[in-house]
Coordinates of C-alpha atoms in Angstrom, one line a residue:
X373 CA 238.5 37.7 26.9
X374 CA 235.7 35.4 27.7
X375 CA 232.8 36.6 25.5
X376 CA 229.3 35.4 25.5
X377 CA 227.7 35.7 21.9
X378 CA 223.8 35.4 22.5
X379 CA 222.7 34.6 18.9
X380 CA 226.1 33.8 17.8
X381 CA 225.4 31.4 15.0
X382 CA 223.3 34.0 13.0
X383 CA 224.5 35.8 10.1
X384 CA 226.2 38.5 11.9
X385 CA 227.1 36.4 15.0
X386 CA 229.1 33.8 13.1
X387 CA 231.2 36.5 11.6
X388 CA 232.0 37.9 14.8
X389 CA 233.0 34.5 16.1
X390 CA 235.5 34.2 13.2
X391 CA 237.1 37.2 14.0
X392 CA 237.2 37.1 17.8
X393 CA 238.6 33.5 17.7
X394 CA 241.4 34.9 15.5
X395 CA 242.0 37.5 18.0
X396 CA 242.5 34.9 21.0
X397 CA 239.6 35.3 22.7
X398 CA 237.4 32.5 24.2
X399 CA 233.8 32.5 22.7
X400 CA 230.8 31.0 24.1
X401 CA 227.7 31.1 21.6
X402 CA 224.4 30.3 22.8
X403 CA 221.6 30.0 20.1
X404 CA 218.2 28.0 19.5
X405 CA 219.3 27.7 15.8
X406 CA 215.8 28.8 15.0
X407 CA 217.3 31.5 12.9
X408 CA 220.9 30.8 13.4
X409 CA 222.7 27.9 11.5
X410 CA 225.0 25.4 12.7
X411 CA 226.7 25.5 9.4
X412 CA 227.6 29.0 10.1
X413 CA 230.1 27.9 13.0
X414 CA 230.7 24.2 12.6
X415 CA 234.2 25.0 11.6
X416 CA 235.0 26.1 15.0
X417 CA 233.2 23.3 16.8
X418 CA 235.9 21.3 18.6
X419 CA 238.4 24.1 18.9
X420 CA 239.7 24.9 22.6
X421 CA 238.5 28.3 22.9
X422 CA 235.0 27.8 21.3
X423 CA 231.9 26.4 23.0
X424 CA 228.5 26.1 21.2
X425 CA 225.3 25.5 23.3
X426 CA 221.7 24.9 21.6
X427 CA 219.5 26.6 24.0
X428 CA 217.2 29.6 24.6
X429 CA 219.4 32.1 26.1
X430 CA 216.5 33.0 28.5
X431 CA 217.1 29.6 30.2
X432 CA 221.0 29.7 30.1
X433 CA 223.0 29.8 33.3
X434 CA 226.8 30.0 33.5
X435 CA 228.9 29.4 36.5
X436 CA 232.2 30.9 35.5
X437 CA 233.3 34.5 34.7
X438 CA 232.4 36.4 31.8
X439 CA 234.2 39.6 30.6
X440 CA 231.6 40.7 27.8
X441 CA 228.2 39.8 26.6
X442 CA 226.8 40.6 23.3
X443 CA 223.2 40.5 22.6
X444 CA 222.6 39.7 19.0
X445 CA 219.2 38.0 19.6
X446 CA 216.3 39.7 17.7
X447 CA 213.0 38.9 16.3
X448 CA 212.7 41.4 13.4
X449 CA 209.9 43.5 11.6
X450 CA 206.8 41.3 11.5
X451 CA 205.9 41.5 7.7
X452 CA 204.9 37.8 7.7
X453 CA 205.4 36.8 11.4
X454 CA 204.1 37.7 14.9
X455 CA 204.3 41.2 16.4
X456 CA 203.8 39.3 20.0
X457 CA 206.7 37.3 19.5
X458 CA 208.9 40.3 18.2
X459 CA 208.0 42.1 21.4
X460 CA 208.4 39.5 24.1
X461 CA 211.5 37.7 22.7
X462 CA 213.4 40.9 22.3
X463 CA 212.4 42.5 25.7
X464 CA 212.7 39.2 27.5
X465 CA 216.2 38.5 26.3
X466 CA 217.2 42.1 26.8
X467 CA 216.3 41.9 30.5
X468 CA 217.8 38.5 31.0
X469 CA 221.2 39.4 29.7
X470 CA 221.2 42.5 31.3
X471 CA 220.8 40.8 34.9
X472 CA 223.6 38.2 33.5
X473 CA 225.9 41.3 32.8
X474 CA 225.0 42.8 36.3
X475 CA 225.5 39.6 38.1
X476 CA 229.0 38.7 36.2
X477 CA 230.3 42.3 36.3
X478 CA 230.4 41.8 32.5
X479 CA 230.5 44.4 29.8
X480 CA 227.1 44.5 27.8
X481 CA 227.0 45.3 24.1
X482 CA 223.5 45.7 22.6
X483 CA 223.1 45.2 19.0
X484 CA 220.3 47.5 18.2
X485 CA 218.8 48.7 14.7
X486 CA 218.4 51.8 12.4
X487 CA 214.7 51.0 12.7
X488 CA 214.6 52.9 15.8
X489 CA 214.7 56.2 14.0
X490 CA 211.3 55.3 12.4
X491 CA 209.9 58.0 10.3
X492 CA 212.2 60.8 11.4
X493 CA 213.1 63.1 8.9
X494 CA 215.9 64.6 10.4
X495 CA 218.5 63.2 8.1
X496 CA 221.0 61.8 8.3
X497 CA 219.9 60.1 11.6
X498 CA 222.3 60.9 14.4
X499 CA 222.7 59.0 17.7
X500 CA 221.2 61.9 19.7
X501 CA 218.2 62.6 17.4
X502 CA 214.7 62.1 18.1
X503 CA 213.0 58.6 17.4
X504 CA 209.8 59.0 15.5
X505 CA 207.3 55.8 15.2
X506 CA 204.0 55.3 13.9
X507 CA 200.8 54.3 15.7
X508 CA 200.5 51.3 18.0
X509 CA 197.7 50.0 16.1
X510 CA 200.6 49.0 13.2
X511 CA 202.4 46.2 14.3
X512 CA 205.0 47.2 11.8
X513 CA 206.7 49.1 14.7
X514 CA 207.0 46.2 17.1
X515 CA 210.4 45.7 16.3
X516 CA 211.4 49.3 16.8
X517 CA 209.4 49.5 20.1
X518 CA 211.1 46.4 21.5
X519 CA 214.5 47.8 20.5
X520 CA 213.8 51.2 22.0
X521 CA 212.7 49.5 25.2
X522 CA 215.9 47.6 25.2
X523 CA 218.0 50.8 24.6
X524 CA 216.3 52.4 27.6
X525 CA 216.7 49.4 30.0
X526 CA 220.3 49.4 29.2
X527 CA 220.7 52.9 30.1
X528 CA 218.5 52.3 33.4
X529 CA 221.1 49.5 34.3
X530 CA 223.9 51.8 33.7
X531 CA 222.2 54.3 36.0
X532 CA 221.1 52.0 38.6
X533 CA 223.9 49.2 38.6
X534 CA 226.8 51.0 36.9
X535 CA 227.3 48.4 34.3
X536 CA 229.4 49.2 31.3
X537 CA 227.6 49.1 28.2
X538 CA 227.5 50.2 24.7
X539 CA 224.9 50.2 22.2
X540 CA 225.3 49.7 18.5
X541 CA 222.7 50.6 15.6
X542 CA 223.1 48.7 12.6
X543 CA 222.3 49.9 9.3
X544 CA 221.0 47.2 6.4
X545 CA 223.5 44.4 6.6
X546 CA 224.3 42.2 3.7
X547 CA 227.0 39.7 2.7
X548 CA 227.9 35.8 2.7
X549 CA 225.6 33.7 5.2
X550 CA 222.9 36.3 4.9
X551 CA 219.2 34.9 4.9
X552 CA 217.8 34.8 1.3
X553 CA 214.3 35.7 2.5
X554 CA 212.7 38.9 4.0
X555 CA 214.2 38.0 7.5
X556 CA 217.4 39.1 5.8
X557 CA 216.1 42.3 4.1
X558 CA 215.8 43.1 0.3
X559 CA 219.4 42.1 -1.0
X560 CA 219.2 38.5 -0.4
X561 CA 215.5 38.2 -1.7
X562 CA 216.5 40.0 -5.0
X563 CA 219.6 38.1 -5.6
X564 CA 217.7 34.8 -5.3
X565 CA 214.9 36.1 -7.4
X566 CA 216.7 37.5 -10.3
X567 CA 219.2 34.8 -10.4
X568 CA 216.5 32.2 -10.7
X569 CA 214.4 34.4 -13.1
X570 CA 211.5 34.9 -10.6
X571 CA 209.5 37.8 -9.9
X572 CA 211.0 40.6 -7.6
X573 CA 208.9 41.7 -4.7
X574 CA 208.7 45.6 -4.5
X575 CA 207.1 46.6 -1.4
X576 CA 205.2 49.9 -1.9
X577 CA 206.5 52.0 -4.9
X578 CA 210.0 51.2 -4.6
X579 CA 211.0 54.6 -4.2
X580 CA 212.0 54.5 -0.6
X581 CA 215.7 54.9 0.0
X582 CA 218.0 52.9 2.1
X583 CA 221.7 52.5 2.9
X584 CA 223.4 49.1 3.3
X585 CA 226.7 48.1 4.8
X586 CA 228.6 44.8 4.0
X587 CA 229.2 42.2 6.6
X588 CA 233.1 43.0 6.6
X589 CA 232.7 46.5 7.5
X590 CA 230.0 45.5 10.3
X591 CA 232.4 42.9 11.7
X592 CA 235.4 45.0 11.7
X593 CA 233.6 48.0 13.5
X594 CA 231.9 45.6 16.0
X595 CA 235.3 44.1 16.8
X596 CA 236.7 47.4 17.7
X597 CA 233.8 48.1 20.0
X598 CA 234.2 44.8 21.8
X599 CA 237.8 45.4 22.3
X600 CA 237.3 48.7 23.9
X601 CA 236.1 49.4 27.5
X602 CA 236.0 53.1 27.4
X603 CA 232.7 53.2 25.3
X604 CA 230.3 53.2 28.4
X605 CA 227.0 54.8 27.7
X606 CA 227.7 55.4 24.0
X607 CA 225.2 54.7 21.1
X608 CA 227.0 54.4 17.9
X609 CA 225.6 54.1 14.3
X610 CA 227.4 51.4 12.1
X611 CA 226.3 52.0 8.5
X612 CA 227.5 54.0 5.2
X613 CA 226.8 57.2 3.6
X614 CA 225.7 55.7 0.4
X615 CA 222.1 55.9 -0.2
X616 CA 219.8 53.8 -3.0
X617 CA 216.4 53.4 -3.7
X618 CA 214.9 50.0 -3.6
X619 CA 214.2 50.2 -7.4
X620 CA 217.6 51.2 -8.3
X621 CA 219.0 48.4 -5.9
X622 CA 216.8 45.9 -7.8
X623 CA 218.4 47.4 -11.2
X624 CA 221.9 47.2 -9.9
X625 CA 221.6 43.5 -8.8
X626 CA 220.1 42.7 -12.2
X627 CA 222.9 44.5 -13.9
X628 CA 225.5 42.5 -11.7
X629 CA 223.8 39.3 -12.6
X630 CA 223.3 40.5 -16.4
X631 CA 219.6 39.8 -16.1
X632 CA 216.7 42.2 -16.5
X633 CA 214.5 42.0 -13.2
X634 CA 210.8 41.3 -13.4
X635 CA 209.0 43.4 -10.8
X636 CA 206.0 42.6 -9.0
X637 CA 204.6 45.6 -6.6
X638 CA 203.0 44.7 -3.5
X639 CA 201.1 47.4 -1.6
X640 CA 201.7 47.6 1.9
X641 CA 198.0 47.0 2.6
X642 CA 199.0 43.5 1.8
X643 CA 200.6 43.0 5.3
X644 CA 198.3 45.0 7.2
X645 CA 195.6 47.8 6.9
X646 CA 198.2 50.3 8.3
X647 CA 201.4 49.0 7.4
X648 CA 204.0 51.8 6.6
X649 CA 207.6 51.9 5.7
X650 CA 210.1 55.0 6.3
X651 CA 211.0 56.9 3.0
X652 CA 214.5 57.2 3.8
X653 CA 217.0 55.5 6.1
X654 CA 220.4 56.9 6.1
X655 CA 222.5 57.4 9.2
X656 CA 225.3 59.8 10.2
X657 CA 228.4 57.7 10.9
X658 CA 230.5 60.7 12.1
X659 CA 230.5 59.3 15.6
X660 CA 231.8 56.0 14.4
X661 CA 234.6 57.8 12.4
X662 CA 235.5 59.8 15.7
X663 CA 235.3 56.9 18.1
X664 CA 236.3 54.1 16.3
X665 CA 238.2 55.6 13.3
X666 CA 235.7 53.8 11.3
X667 CA 235.5 53.9 7.5
X668 CA 233.4 51.6 5.4
X669 CA 235.9 49.7 3.2
X670 CA 233.3 48.4 0.7
X671 CA 231.0 50.2 -1.7
X672 CA 227.5 48.8 -2.5
X673 CA 228.6 47.6 -5.7
X674 CA 231.8 45.9 -4.3
X675 CA 230.0 44.2 -1.6
X676 CA 227.0 43.1 -4.0
X677 CA 229.7 41.6 -6.2
X678 CA 231.2 39.5 -3.1
X679 CA 227.6 38.7 -2.1
X680 CA 226.7 37.4 -5.4
X681 CA 230.0 35.2 -5.6
X682 CA 229.1 33.6 -2.4
X683 CA 225.5 33.0 -3.5
X684 CA 226.5 31.4 -6.8
X685 CA 228.9 29.0 -4.7
X686 CA 226.2 28.0 -2.4
X687 CA 222.9 28.3 -4.2
X688 CA 222.4 24.7 -4.5
X689 CA 223.0 23.9 -1.0
X690 CA 219.6 23.6 0.9
X691 CA 221.0 24.9 4.0
X692 CA 220.8 28.6 2.2
X693 CA 217.2 28.0 1.0
X694 CA 214.7 30.8 1.3
X695 CA 212.4 29.0 3.6

């Protein structure tokens, strides 16, 4: 297939490039490199079936045929960034790529997020469950709102234009090439801080629980979806059934690094007066098991060991800085 990966130079996208090229597909990556890294994909540049274009996807045009479009572009939870950018980028890109899929008669895969479940207490989160968000006055929810809008827009295009589309809701992903700042979540931040004997930032009381999934499992599950055409209109959680508190996560990473973490608790009010965080985020993966024969291949401890090995090999390289 000829596959367009919007945001394909990022953490997840670059791993998809690797496996899709191995499978013989032709890959076009469009990425501004604002968050993506050329180093993630430079080993493919010059290959016959690979094209990289540094450009904002919202200005990208393509004259040829496309079989599949994967939307990996995302501005995330604005802890330290702009709520307006999160909303406008995610919504604009979603609409632009859906129109491209419609015009090219291409399949569309939206990479969404577990954040859409918000404050729901219906655990584990199911794809057909309610999405419960906080107030509009809290910019913390702009990421979830933008992704929910994209999900609804995707179904509207299915209804109105009969496009073939699938939505994947990723839970906390980690592994080699991940960001080492809060853009990439707590695991990269914790590894970098504990390894370098710095204070570990704990947002809130640290008792909030999360589930995390190793990049290899995400890559394999997403590949199955890309290579299937019979998943039109499906929403599928991609995660694990292993749950851990943020305090326990910091302790586990400290154990693996043989260091005792020094914790610094940061109240949510530091980010905004009404910032809040869900107490739990654990998803049902029964649908992924049923439709994709998906089973996570890595426990959290196994995945963390591999991530730490990668970190230790690359820590001195400025391209993996925490900036």
